[in-house]
Amino acid sequence: MAEGEITTNSSKEGVNKNKNNKSCINGTDKTSEKKASMKDPETFCCLLQPGNADSSPNYIGIRRFLLARKAESSSYRRLDWRCNGKGYVAYRNYMRRPRKWEKLQTPSRPSTPGNSGLWNSRSGSFSHLFEAESWNSSKDQRSGSVASTNRSSSLSDSDRPRQRGVEPAYSFVGMHCIFDQCKAAAVTVLKFGHMSSDLLAYGASDGTLVVCSVSDPPSVLKQLNGHSKDVTDFDFSSNNLYIASSSKDKTVRVWELSKGLCIRIIYGVSPQLCIRFHPVNNNFLSVGNANKEITVFNFSTGRIITKSNFDSEVTSMDHDHTGQLIFCGDAQGCIYSASMESRTGALSRSHRYKSGNKLKCPVATVQYRSFSLMTKGPVLLTCTQDGSLSFFSINLESQGYLTLRCSLKLTSRIHTIRASFCPLLSLDKGEYIVAGSEDTHVNFYDLTRPKHTCVNKLQGHGFPVIGVAWNHGENLLASSDLYGVVIVWKRAKTK
């Protein structure tokens, strides 16, 4: 019996040893699994982060673990898409597709990561969005996503299908060309030639003027050197044969483009800040300066015809299409209307609009447009350095009386940033404005929207964008930044 008991006990001990061995094996498996899970540094960091004193640490750890696994899986999915030749934008468009997306698909072409895009109701197919990145203003303002600056991208709220079957007028397909002749010098002003879609010129803070052709292939035609300080403004003559430029070196220079030579220098007593040719009589050259006056010169002789005094430095100006009115802005944020005699060039102040802002900021942009759908008449756009965009209607019968129709307050700026109308784009229900910004984007705004006025963004610059300009056909948009880079963007063709 003793031996039997010994045998029974030994068998029990063997069973216990087997259990202990199994538990040891299971323990090693669990530890190996735990070690394997700890190999992921992101997961390990999430679990090690301490929780708040008010909440349970177990709940915080589990939540962070689940969030880490979720982010990791989505990153793998984006990586798979990028390996297939599509980027993050295609992945985002696919994830944000409407609920009724499947109803819009054709049986022969299902919606997959490779062919997701805008639906064209006329042709019954998808138009791809991978040449230019699209962006929804109401969603990405919350997410704050940033695109790389070495890739051209057009960002618009056109991610979802439109019922009309046409792409919005403010969508772009990418960069047309890039000019960087003014290295490390800010391009302060740029313009296309009158009634021209190919001739582009821009002035820089180092005193140079560069004249380019944006037709295929793009090329630099002339580089005009003569100013010793910043080029503040310039203007083309009506036949695009001459350029008149103003500068902080207190001079006005007239250039003949065919020869690339300065044919006339007009010396002043203060920095010359803005300049315009008369739209009807190109023999008149109006110049605003820091001496609180607008001087009208004879283009042929360089002599002074007349002067008109204002309350502060005249920082920007523009003529109406008849040449009988001139609108200007000063360093205190006031907008003036002045009558101009087309035969003699005589100036007389008519009206002054004084903004209600306590901060007196210089007016960077004054731009006239002969017609707007909103006002059914001529309008004026102004932009001040503190980021205030103002949209006025003009009463031509009252010598240019201004009535404020709408305004938009943007973020304050350190640099002088210009804005411009989008006339052709505004024919499609809205009043579109394009402006540079210090966040390196070219922004499009619809002044008729109460919310989410920014309808489009172009990313490509690496420094604050300070100048914008449309060509005559409005199929090309030029933008310049603080580091001397000029990008010409190509607008998408609308059907």
Coordinates of N, CA, C and O in Angstrom, one line a residue, residues 125-245:
S125 N -18.5 59.5 -67.0 CA -17.2 58.9 -66.6 C -16.7 59.8 -65.5 O -17.2 60.8 -65.2
F126 N -15.5 59.3 -65.0 CA -14.8 60.1 -64.0 C -13.7 60.9 -64.6 O -12.9 60.4 -65.4
S127 N -13.6 62.1 -64.1 CA -12.5 62.9 -64.5 C -11.5 62.9 -63.4 O -11.8 63.3 -62.3
H128 N -10.3 62.5 -63.6 CA -9.3 62.3 -62.5 C -8.8 63.5 -61.9 O -8.8 64.6 -62.5
L129 N -8.5 63.4 -60.6 CA -8.1 64.5 -59.8 C -6.7 64.5 -59.4 O -6.2 65.1 -58.5
F130 N -5.9 63.6 -60.0 CA -4.5 63.4 -59.5 C -3.5 64.3 -60.1 O -2.4 64.3 -59.6
E131 N -3.8 65.1 -61.1 CA -2.9 66.2 -61.5 C -2.8 67.3 -60.5 O -1.8 67.9 -60.4
A132 N -3.9 67.6 -59.9 CA -4.0 68.8 -59.0 C -4.8 68.3 -57.8 O -5.8 67.7 -57.9
E133 N -4.2 68.6 -56.6 CA -4.8 68.1 -55.4 C -6.0 69.0 -55.1 O -6.0 70.2 -55.2
S134 N -7.1 68.4 -54.6 CA -8.3 69.1 -54.2 C -8.4 69.2 -52.7 O -8.0 68.3 -52.0
W135 N -9.1 70.2 -52.3 CA -9.2 70.4 -50.8 C -10.6 71.0 -50.5 O -11.1 71.9 -51.2
N136 N -11.2 70.5 -49.4 CA -12.4 71.1 -48.9 C -12.2 72.0 -47.8 O -11.6 71.7 -46.8
S137 N -12.6 73.3 -48.0 CA -12.2 74.3 -47.1 C -12.9 74.1 -45.7 O -12.3 74.4 -44.7
S138 N -14.1 73.6 -45.7 CA -14.8 73.5 -44.4 C -14.2 72.3 -43.6 O -14.4 72.3 -42.4
K139 N -13.6 71.3 -44.2 CA -13.0 70.2 -43.5 C -11.6 70.4 -43.2 O -11.1 70.1 -42.1
D140 N -10.8 70.9 -44.1 CA -9.3 71.0 -43.9 C -9.0 72.1 -43.0 O -7.9 72.2 -42.5
Q141 N -9.9 73.1 -42.8 CA -9.6 74.1 -41.8 C -9.5 73.5 -40.4 O -8.9 74.0 -39.6
R142 N -10.3 72.5 -40.2 CA -10.2 71.8 -38.9 C -9.0 70.9 -38.8 O -8.4 70.7 -37.8
S143 N -8.7 70.2 -39.9 CA -7.6 69.2 -39.9 C -6.3 69.9 -40.0 O -5.3 69.4 -39.4
G144 N -6.2 71.0 -40.7 CA -4.9 71.7 -40.8 C -3.8 71.0 -41.5 O -2.7 71.0 -41.2
S145 N -4.2 70.3 -42.6 CA -3.2 69.5 -43.3 C -2.3 70.4 -44.2 O -2.8 71.4 -44.7
V146 N -1.0 70.1 -44.3 CA -0.1 70.9 -45.0 C 0.5 70.0 -46.1 O 0.9 68.9 -45.9
A147 N 0.6 70.6 -47.4 CA 1.1 69.8 -48.5 C 2.6 70.3 -48.7 O 3.0 71.3 -48.3
S148 N 3.4 69.4 -49.3 CA 4.7 69.7 -49.6 C 4.9 70.8 -50.6 O 4.0 70.9 -51.5
T149 N 5.9 71.6 -50.5 CA 6.1 72.8 -51.4 C 6.8 72.4 -52.7 O 6.8 73.2 -53.5
N150 N 7.3 71.2 -52.8 CA 7.9 70.8 -54.1 C 7.0 70.2 -55.1 O 7.4 69.7 -56.1
R151 N 5.7 70.2 -54.8 CA 4.7 69.6 -55.7 C 3.6 70.6 -55.9 O 3.1 71.2 -54.9
S152 N 3.2 70.9 -57.1 CA 2.2 71.8 -57.4 C 0.8 71.2 -57.1 O 0.6 70.0 -57.3
S153 N 0.0 72.0 -56.5 CA -1.3 71.5 -56.1 C -2.4 72.6 -56.1 O -2.1 73.7 -55.8
S154 N -3.5 72.2 -56.6 CA -4.7 73.1 -56.6 C -5.7 72.6 -55.6 O -6.1 71.4 -55.6
L155 N -6.1 73.4 -54.7 CA -6.9 73.0 -53.6 C -8.2 73.7 -53.7 O -8.3 74.9 -53.6
S156 N -9.3 73.0 -53.9 CA -10.6 73.6 -54.0 C -11.6 72.7 -53.3 O -11.3 71.6 -52.9
D157 N -12.8 73.2 -53.1 CA -13.9 72.5 -52.5 C -14.7 71.7 -53.5 O -15.9 71.5 -53.4
S158 N -14.0 71.2 -54.5 CA -14.7 70.5 -55.6 C -14.5 69.0 -55.5 O -14.5 68.3 -56.5
D159 N -14.2 68.5 -54.3 CA -14.0 67.1 -54.1 C -15.3 66.3 -54.4 O -15.2 65.1 -54.8
R160 N -16.4 66.8 -54.1 CA -17.7 66.1 -54.2 C -18.3 66.3 -55.6 O -18.0 67.4 -56.2
P161 N -19.0 65.4 -56.2 CA -19.6 65.6 -57.5 C -20.5 66.7 -57.6 O -21.3 67.1 -56.7
R162 N -20.5 67.4 -58.7 CA -21.4 68.5 -59.0 C -22.5 68.1 -59.9 O -22.3 67.3 -60.8
Q163 N -23.7 68.7 -59.7 CA -24.8 68.2 -60.5 C -24.8 68.7 -62.0 O -25.3 68.1 -62.9
R164 N -24.1 69.8 -62.2 CA -24.0 70.4 -63.5 C -23.1 69.6 -64.4 O -23.2 69.7 -65.7
G165 N -22.2 68.8 -63.9 CA -21.3 68.1 -64.7 C -20.1 68.8 -65.2 O -19.4 68.4 -66.1
V166 N -19.9 70.0 -64.7 CA -18.7 70.8 -65.1 C -17.9 71.1 -63.9 O -18.4 71.2 -62.8
E167 N -16.6 71.2 -64.1 CA -15.7 71.5 -63.0 C -15.8 73.0 -62.6 O -16.1 73.8 -63.5
P168 N -15.6 73.3 -61.4 CA -15.7 74.8 -61.0 C -14.6 75.6 -61.7 O -13.6 75.1 -62.0
A169 N -14.9 76.9 -61.9 CA -14.1 77.7 -62.6 C -12.8 78.1 -61.9 O -11.8 78.5 -62.5
Y170 N -12.7 77.8 -60.6 CA -11.5 78.2 -59.9 C -10.6 77.0 -59.6 O -9.8 77.0 -58.7
S171 N -10.8 75.9 -60.4 CA -9.9 74.7 -60.2 C -8.7 74.9 -61.2 O -8.8 75.4 -62.3
F172 N -7.5 74.4 -60.7 CA -6.3 74.5 -61.5 C -5.7 73.1 -61.7 O -5.9 72.2 -60.9
V173 N -4.9 73.0 -62.7 CA -4.3 71.7 -63.0 C -2.8 71.6 -62.6 O -2.2 70.6 -62.7
G174 N -2.2 72.7 -62.2 CA -0.9 72.7 -61.7 C -0.1 73.9 -62.2 O -0.6 74.9 -62.7
M175 N 1.2 73.8 -62.1 CA 2.1 74.9 -62.5 C 2.4 74.8 -64.0 O 2.6 73.8 -64.6
H176 N 2.4 76.0 -64.6 CA 2.7 76.1 -66.0 C 4.2 76.4 -66.2 O 4.9 75.7 -67.1
C177 N 4.8 77.3 -65.4 CA 6.2 77.5 -65.5 C 6.6 78.3 -64.2 O 5.8 78.8 -63.5
I178 N 7.9 78.4 -64.0 CA 8.5 79.0 -62.8 C 9.7 79.9 -63.2 O 10.5 79.5 -64.0
F179 N 9.7 81.1 -62.7 CA 10.8 82.0 -62.9 C 11.5 82.3 -61.6 O 10.8 82.6 -60.6
D180 N 12.8 82.3 -61.5 CA 13.5 82.6 -60.3 C 14.8 83.4 -60.6 O 15.8 83.2 -60.0
Q181 N 14.6 84.4 -61.5 CA 15.8 85.2 -61.8 C 16.2 86.1 -60.6 O 17.4 86.5 -60.5
C182 N 15.2 86.6 -59.8 CA 15.5 87.5 -58.7 C 15.7 86.6 -57.4 O 14.8 86.5 -56.6
K183 N 16.9 86.1 -57.3 CA 17.1 85.2 -56.2 C 17.4 86.0 -54.9 O 18.1 87.0 -54.9
A184 N 16.7 85.6 -53.8 CA 16.9 86.2 -52.5 C 16.4 87.6 -52.5 O 16.7 88.4 -51.6
A185 N 15.6 88.0 -53.5 CA 15.0 89.4 -53.5 C 13.5 89.3 -53.7 O 13.1 88.5 -54.6
A186 N 12.8 89.9 -52.9 CA 11.3 89.8 -52.9 C 10.8 90.4 -54.2 O 11.2 91.5 -54.6
V187 N 9.9 89.6 -54.9 CA 9.2 90.2 -56.1 C 8.0 90.9 -55.6 O 7.0 90.4 -55.2
T188 N 8.1 92.3 -55.6 CA 7.1 93.1 -55.0 C 5.9 93.3 -55.8 O 4.8 93.6 -55.3
V189 N 6.0 93.3 -57.2 CA 4.9 93.5 -58.0 C 5.1 92.8 -59.3 O 6.2 92.6 -59.8
L190 N 4.0 92.3 -59.9 CA 4.0 91.6 -61.2 C 2.7 91.8 -61.9 O 1.7 91.9 -61.3
K191 N 2.8 91.9 -63.3 CA 1.7 92.2 -64.1 C 1.8 91.5 -65.5 O 3.0 91.3 -65.9
F192 N 0.7 91.2 -66.1 CA 0.7 90.8 -67.5 C 0.4 92.1 -68.4 O -0.1 93.1 -67.9
G193 N 0.9 92.0 -69.6 CA 0.7 93.1 -70.5 C -0.8 93.3 -70.8 O -1.7 92.5 -70.6
H194 N -1.1 94.6 -71.3 CA -2.5 94.9 -71.6 C -3.0 94.0 -72.8 O -2.3 93.9 -73.8
M195 N -4.1 93.4 -72.6 CA -4.8 92.6 -73.6 C -3.8 91.5 -74.1 O -3.9 91.1 -75.2
S196 N -2.9 91.0 -73.2 CA -2.0 90.0 -73.5 C -2.1 88.8 -72.6 O -2.3 89.0 -71.4
S197 N -1.9 87.6 -73.2 CA -1.9 86.4 -72.3 C -0.5 85.8 -72.2 O -0.4 84.8 -71.5
D198 N 0.5 86.4 -72.8 CA 1.8 85.8 -72.8 C 2.9 86.7 -72.2 O 3.9 86.2 -71.7
L199 N 2.7 88.0 -72.3 CA 3.7 88.9 -71.8 C 3.6 89.2 -70.3 O 2.5 89.6 -69.8
L200 N 4.6 88.8 -69.5 CA 4.6 89.0 -68.1 C 5.9 89.7 -67.7 O 7.0 89.5 -68.2
A201 N 5.7 90.7 -66.7 CA 6.8 91.4 -66.1 C 6.7 91.5 -64.6 O 5.6 91.4 -64.1
Y202 N 7.8 91.5 -63.9 CA 7.8 91.6 -62.5 C 9.0 92.4 -62.0 O 10.1 92.4 -62.6
G203 N 8.7 93.2 -60.9 CA 9.8 94.0 -60.3 C 10.1 93.4 -58.9 O 9.3 92.9 -58.2
A204 N 11.4 93.6 -58.5 CA 11.9 93.1 -57.3 C 12.4 94.1 -56.4 O 12.6 95.3 -56.7
S205 N 12.8 93.7 -55.1 CA 13.3 94.6 -54.1 C 14.7 95.0 -54.4 O 15.2 95.9 -53.7
D206 N 15.4 94.3 -55.3 CA 16.8 94.7 -55.6 C 16.8 95.7 -56.7 O 17.9 96.1 -57.2
G207 N 15.7 96.2 -57.2 CA 15.7 97.2 -58.2 C 15.6 96.7 -59.7 O 15.6 97.5 -60.6
T208 N 15.5 95.4 -59.9 CA 15.5 94.9 -61.2 C 14.0 94.7 -61.7 O 13.1 94.4 -60.9
L209 N 13.9 94.8 -63.0 CA 12.6 94.5 -63.7 C 12.9 93.4 -64.7 O 13.9 93.5 -65.5
V210 N 12.1 92.3 -64.7 CA 12.3 91.2 -65.6 C 11.0 91.1 -66.4 O 9.9 91.1 -65.9
V211 N 11.2 91.0 -67.8 CA 10.2 90.8 -68.7 C 10.3 89.4 -69.3 O 11.3 89.0 -69.8
C212 N 9.2 88.6 -69.2 CA 9.2 87.2 -69.6 C 8.0 87.0 -70.6 O 7.1 87.8 -70.8
S213 N 8.2 85.8 -71.3 CA 7.1 85.3 -72.1 C 6.7 83.9 -71.6 O 7.6 83.1 -71.4
V214 N 5.4 83.8 -71.3 CA 5.0 82.5 -70.7 C 4.4 81.5 -71.8 O 3.9 80.5 -71.4
S215 N 4.6 81.9 -73.0 CA 4.2 81.0 -74.1 C 5.2 79.8 -74.2 O 6.3 80.0 -73.7
D216 N 4.8 78.7 -74.8 CA 5.6 77.5 -74.9 C 6.7 77.8 -75.9 O 6.4 78.0 -77.1
P217 N 8.0 77.6 -75.6 CA 8.5 77.4 -74.2 C 8.7 78.8 -73.5 O 9.0 79.8 -74.1
P218 N 8.5 78.8 -72.2 CA 8.6 80.0 -71.4 C 10.1 80.5 -71.5 O 11.0 79.7 -71.5
S219 N 10.3 81.8 -71.5 CA 11.6 82.4 -71.6 C 11.6 83.8 -71.0 O 10.6 84.5 -70.9
V220 N 12.8 84.2 -70.7 CA 13.1 85.6 -70.2 C 13.5 86.5 -71.4 O 14.5 86.2 -72.0
L221 N 12.7 87.5 -71.6 CA 13.0 88.4 -72.8 C 14.0 89.4 -72.5 O 15.0 89.6 -73.2
K222 N 13.8 90.2 -71.4 CA 14.7 91.3 -71.0 C 14.8 91.4 -69.5 O 13.9 91.0 -68.8
Q223 N 16.0 91.8 -69.0 CA 16.2 92.1 -67.6 C 16.6 93.5 -67.6 O 17.7 93.9 -68.0
L224 N 15.8 94.4 -67.0 CA 16.0 95.8 -67.0 C 16.6 96.3 -65.6 O 16.0 96.1 -64.6
N225 N 17.8 96.8 -65.7 CA 18.5 97.2 -64.5 C 18.7 98.7 -64.5 O 19.1 99.3 -65.6
G226 N 18.5 99.3 -63.4 CA 18.6 100.8 -63.3 C 18.2 101.4 -62.0 O 18.9 102.3 -61.5
H227 N 17.2 100.8 -61.4 CA 16.8 101.3 -60.1 C 17.8 100.8 -59.0 O 18.2 99.7 -59.1
S228 N 18.0 101.7 -58.0 CA 18.9 101.3 -57.0 C 18.2 100.8 -55.7 O 18.9 100.2 -54.8
K229 N 16.9 100.9 -55.7 CA 16.1 100.4 -54.5 C 14.9 99.7 -55.1 O 14.8 99.4 -56.3
D230 N 14.0 99.4 -54.1 CA 12.8 98.5 -54.5 C 12.0 99.1 -55.6 O 11.8 100.4 -55.6
V231 N 11.6 98.3 -56.5 CA 10.6 98.6 -57.5 C 9.2 98.5 -56.9 O 8.7 97.4 -56.5
T232 N 8.6 99.7 -56.7 CA 7.3 99.7 -56.0 C 6.1 99.4 -56.9 O 5.1 98.8 -56.4
D233 N 6.2 99.8 -58.1 CA 5.1 99.6 -59.1 C 5.6 99.8 -60.5 O 6.6 100.4 -60.7
F234 N 4.8 99.3 -61.5 CA 5.1 99.6 -62.9 C 3.8 99.4 -63.6 O 2.9 98.8 -63.2
D235 N 3.8 99.9 -64.9 CA 2.6 99.7 -65.7 C 3.1 99.7 -67.2 O 4.1 100.3 -67.6
F236 N 2.3 98.9 -68.0 CA 2.5 98.8 -69.4 C 1.8 99.9 -70.1 O 0.7 100.3 -69.7
S237 N 2.4 100.3 -71.2 CA 1.6 101.2 -72.1 C 0.5 100.4 -72.8 O 0.5 99.2 -72.8
S238 N -0.4 101.1 -73.4 CA -1.6 100.4 -74.0 C -1.1 99.5 -75.2 O -1.8 98.5 -75.4
N239 N 0.0 99.8 -75.8 CA 0.5 98.9 -76.9 C 1.6 98.0 -76.5 O 2.2 97.3 -77.3
N240 N 1.9 98.0 -75.2 CA 2.9 97.1 -74.6 C 4.3 97.3 -75.1 O 5.1 96.4 -75.1
L241 N 4.6 98.5 -75.6 CA 5.9 98.8 -76.1 C 6.8 99.4 -75.1 O 8.0 99.4 -75.2
Y242 N 6.2 100.0 -74.1 CA 6.9 100.7 -73.0 C 6.4 100.2 -71.6 O 5.3 99.8 -71.5
I243 N 7.3 100.4 -70.7 CA 7.0 100.2 -69.3 C 7.5 101.4 -68.5 O 8.6 101.8 -68.7
A244 N 6.6 101.9 -67.6 CA 7.0 103.0 -66.7 C 7.0 102.4 -65.3 O 6.1 101.7 -64.9
S245 N 8.1 102.6 -64.6 CA 8.3 102.0 -63.3 C 8.6 103.1 -62.2 O 9.2 104.1 -62.5

